[in-house]
């Protein structure tokens, strides 16, 4: 996997509606230990994330609505739009991310290979750059 990568998800579509599954080794590059979702982002200028993680990798899927993600590997910056439940964004550890521009009613689901541990979060951008360059 690259440090960040968009993954097209296969949807099982029939007359009853659509279904998308994540399965380790198939479309999910890690064993899932954690899942959380962000919703009811009330303010138009809401920015979530704004951190890098020493151990956690993530798969982000906007399962309803849309949002944008600023990605910064310390060497490269990018911005992606997530506006389909059929697209997942993979983020490796030590990638700075900021999620913003949430549409009304957007639901962002996140899977991770690690349990929540505040100690592995880097919430200071300068500290992130320093760790990347060491
Ligand atoms: P925070 O890291 O600020 O969310 P985001 O990455 O979207 O900016 O987390 C908000 C709160 O939720 C904070 O008190 C920590 C808690 N939290 C957990 O308990 N478990 C988790 O897996 C996550 C991501 C957050």
Short mmCIF file of C-alpha atoms and ligand atoms in Angstrom, two decimals:
data_model
loop_
_atom_site.label_atom_id
_atom_site.label_comp_id
_atom_site.label_asym_id
_atom_site.label_seq_id
_atom_site.Cartn_x
_atom_site.Cartn_y
_atom_site.Cartn_z
CA UNK A 1 0.00 0.00 0.00
CA UNK A 2 1.04 3.59 -0.54
CA UNK A 3 1.00 5.99 2.44
CA UNK A 4 -2.46 6.98 1.32
CA UNK A 5 -4.63 5.44 -1.32
CA UNK A 6 -8.21 5.50 -2.52
CA UNK A 7 -9.80 2.05 -2.64
CA UNK A 8 -12.82 1.27 -4.81
CA UNK A 9 -15.21 -0.95 -2.92
CA UNK A 10 -17.36 -3.59 -4.52
CA UNK A 11 -21.05 -3.11 -3.80
CA UNK A 12 -23.41 -6.06 -3.93
CA UNK A 13 -26.40 -4.44 -5.58
CA UNK A 14 -29.80 -5.98 -6.06
CA UNK A 15 -33.46 -5.00 -5.96
CA UNK A 16 -33.36 -4.80 -2.13
CA UNK A 17 -30.56 -2.23 -2.09
CA UNK A 18 -26.79 -2.28 -1.82
CA UNK A 19 -24.31 -3.90 0.52
CA UNK A 20 -20.59 -3.27 0.97
CA UNK A 21 -18.42 -5.49 3.15
CA UNK A 22 -14.94 -5.00 4.56
CA UNK A 23 -12.87 -8.09 5.00
CA UNK A 24 -9.29 -8.31 6.13
CA UNK A 25 -7.00 -9.33 3.29
CA UNK A 26 -9.63 -8.64 0.62
CA UNK A 27 -10.30 -4.89 0.67
CA UNK A 28 -9.11 -4.08 4.20
CA UNK A 29 -5.32 -3.98 4.59
CA UNK A 30 -5.29 -4.62 8.35
CA UNK A 31 -7.03 -6.51 11.15
CA UNK A 32 -9.73 -4.18 12.46
CA UNK A 33 -9.51 -3.46 16.19
CA UNK A 34 -11.55 -0.27 16.23
CA UNK A 35 -14.42 1.38 14.41
CA UNK A 36 -15.85 4.84 15.06
CA UNK A 37 -17.99 7.27 13.16
CA UNK A 38 -18.31 11.03 13.06
CA UNK A 39 -21.71 12.60 12.45
CA UNK A 40 -23.72 15.73 13.32
CA UNK A 41 -20.78 17.95 12.46
CA UNK A 42 -22.80 21.06 13.11
CA UNK A 43 -20.62 23.95 11.92
CA UNK A 44 -19.73 24.58 8.29
CA UNK A 45 -16.10 25.25 9.25
CA UNK A 46 -15.67 22.09 11.37
CA UNK A 47 -12.24 20.51 11.07
CA UNK A 48 -11.76 17.06 12.61
CA UNK A 49 -8.61 15.03 12.88
CA UNK A 50 -5.64 17.42 12.73
CA UNK A 51 -3.30 14.76 14.01
CA UNK A 52 -0.94 11.98 12.98
CA UNK A 53 -0.71 8.58 14.62
CA UNK A 54 2.42 6.68 15.52
CA UNK A 55 0.75 3.26 15.18
CA UNK A 56 -2.81 3.60 13.89
CA UNK A 57 -3.67 3.08 10.26
CA UNK A 58 -7.12 4.07 9.09
CA UNK A 59 -9.72 3.39 6.45
CA UNK A 60 -12.14 6.30 6.03
CA UNK A 61 -15.49 5.90 4.33
CA UNK A 62 -18.17 8.55 4.10
CA UNK A 63 -21.17 6.28 4.26
CA UNK A 64 -23.59 9.19 3.82
CA UNK A 65 -22.92 12.63 2.35
CA UNK A 66 -19.43 13.95 1.69
CA UNK A 67 -16.33 15.47 3.25
CA UNK A 68 -12.83 16.39 2.19
CA UNK A 69 -9.55 15.17 3.65
CA UNK A 70 -6.29 17.11 3.69
CA UNK A 71 -3.39 14.66 3.71
CA UNK A 72 0.18 15.55 4.60
CA UNK A 73 2.90 12.88 4.70
CA UNK A 74 5.54 15.42 5.69
CA UNK A 75 6.88 15.21 2.13
CA UNK A 76 3.73 15.50 0.09
CA UNK A 77 0.39 17.27 0.55
CA UNK A 78 -2.88 16.29 -1.10
CA UNK A 79 -6.60 16.80 -0.75
CA UNK A 80 -9.27 14.25 -1.57
CA UNK A 81 -13.05 14.39 -1.74
CA UNK A 82 -14.95 11.48 -0.24
CA UNK A 83 -18.49 11.53 -1.62
CA UNK A 84 -19.41 7.91 -2.13
CA UNK A 85 -19.90 4.92 0.18
CA UNK A 86 -18.12 2.93 -2.54
CA UNK A 87 -14.79 4.69 -1.94
CA UNK A 88 -12.49 4.21 1.04
CA UNK A 89 -9.40 6.25 1.83
CA UNK A 90 -6.51 4.31 3.36
CA UNK A 91 -4.15 6.31 5.58
CA UNK A 92 -0.93 4.81 6.89
CA UNK A 93 0.52 5.63 10.29
CA UNK A 94 2.48 8.92 10.52
CA UNK A 95 0.22 10.74 8.07
CA UNK A 96 -1.23 14.10 9.12
CA UNK A 97 -4.94 14.32 8.24
CA UNK A 98 -7.67 16.90 8.54
CA UNK A 99 -11.28 16.18 7.65
CA UNK A 100 -13.39 19.20 6.67
CA UNK A 101 -16.18 20.47 4.41
CA UNK A 102 -18.69 18.00 5.84
CA UNK A 103 -22.01 18.08 3.99
CA UNK A 104 -25.24 18.28 5.99
CA UNK A 105 -25.92 14.91 7.55
CA UNK A 106 -22.54 13.45 6.56
CA UNK A 107 -21.49 10.27 8.36
CA UNK A 108 -17.78 9.42 8.26
CA UNK A 109 -16.96 5.88 9.35
CA UNK A 110 -13.38 5.01 10.29
CA UNK A 111 -11.78 1.59 10.76
CA UNK A 112 -8.40 1.16 12.43
CA UNK A 113 -5.82 -1.54 13.15
CA UNK A 114 -5.25 -0.22 16.69
CA UNK A 115 -7.33 0.43 19.76
CA UNK A 116 -7.66 4.02 20.90
CA UNK A 117 -4.58 5.23 22.76
CA UNK A 118 -4.13 8.96 23.14
CA UNK A 119 -0.36 8.47 23.64
CA UNK A 120 0.11 7.46 20.01
CA UNK A 121 -1.63 10.61 18.72
CA UNK A 122 0.56 13.52 17.61
CA UNK A 123 -1.60 16.64 17.74
CA UNK A 124 1.17 19.17 17.21
CA UNK A 125 2.13 19.68 13.56
CA UNK A 126 5.70 20.80 14.28
CA UNK A 127 6.22 17.73 16.46
CA UNK A 128 4.89 15.56 13.62
CA UNK A 129 7.43 17.08 11.17
CA UNK A 130 10.21 16.57 13.69
CA UNK A 131 9.32 12.87 14.19
CA UNK A 132 9.05 12.32 10.42
CA UNK A 133 12.50 13.78 9.86
CA UNK A 134 14.19 11.82 12.65
P1 LIG B 1 -10.65 13.17 18.49
O1 LIG B 1 -9.37 12.41 18.35
O2 LIG B 1 -10.52 14.62 18.83
O3 LIG B 1 -11.52 13.02 17.17
P2 LIG B 1 -11.11 13.38 15.65
O4 LIG B 1 -10.02 12.46 15.25
O5 LIG B 1 -12.33 13.15 14.86
O6 LIG B 1 -10.71 14.83 15.62
O7 LIG B 1 -11.54 12.43 19.57
C1 LIG B 1 -12.67 13.04 20.16
C2 LIG B 1 -12.92 12.35 21.49
O8 LIG B 1 -13.29 10.99 21.31
C3 LIG B 1 -11.72 12.34 22.41
O9 LIG B 1 -12.17 12.61 23.75
C4 LIG B 1 -11.18 10.94 22.35
C5 LIG B 1 -12.41 10.11 22.02
N1 LIG B 1 -12.11 8.96 21.18
C6 LIG B 1 -12.19 7.68 21.70
O10 LIG B 1 -12.47 7.49 22.90
N2 LIG B 1 -11.94 6.60 20.90
C7 LIG B 1 -11.60 6.76 19.59
O11 LIG B 1 -11.37 5.76 18.88
C8 LIG B 1 -11.50 8.08 19.05
C9 LIG B 1 -11.11 8.31 17.60
C10 LIG B 1 -11.76 9.15 19.88
#
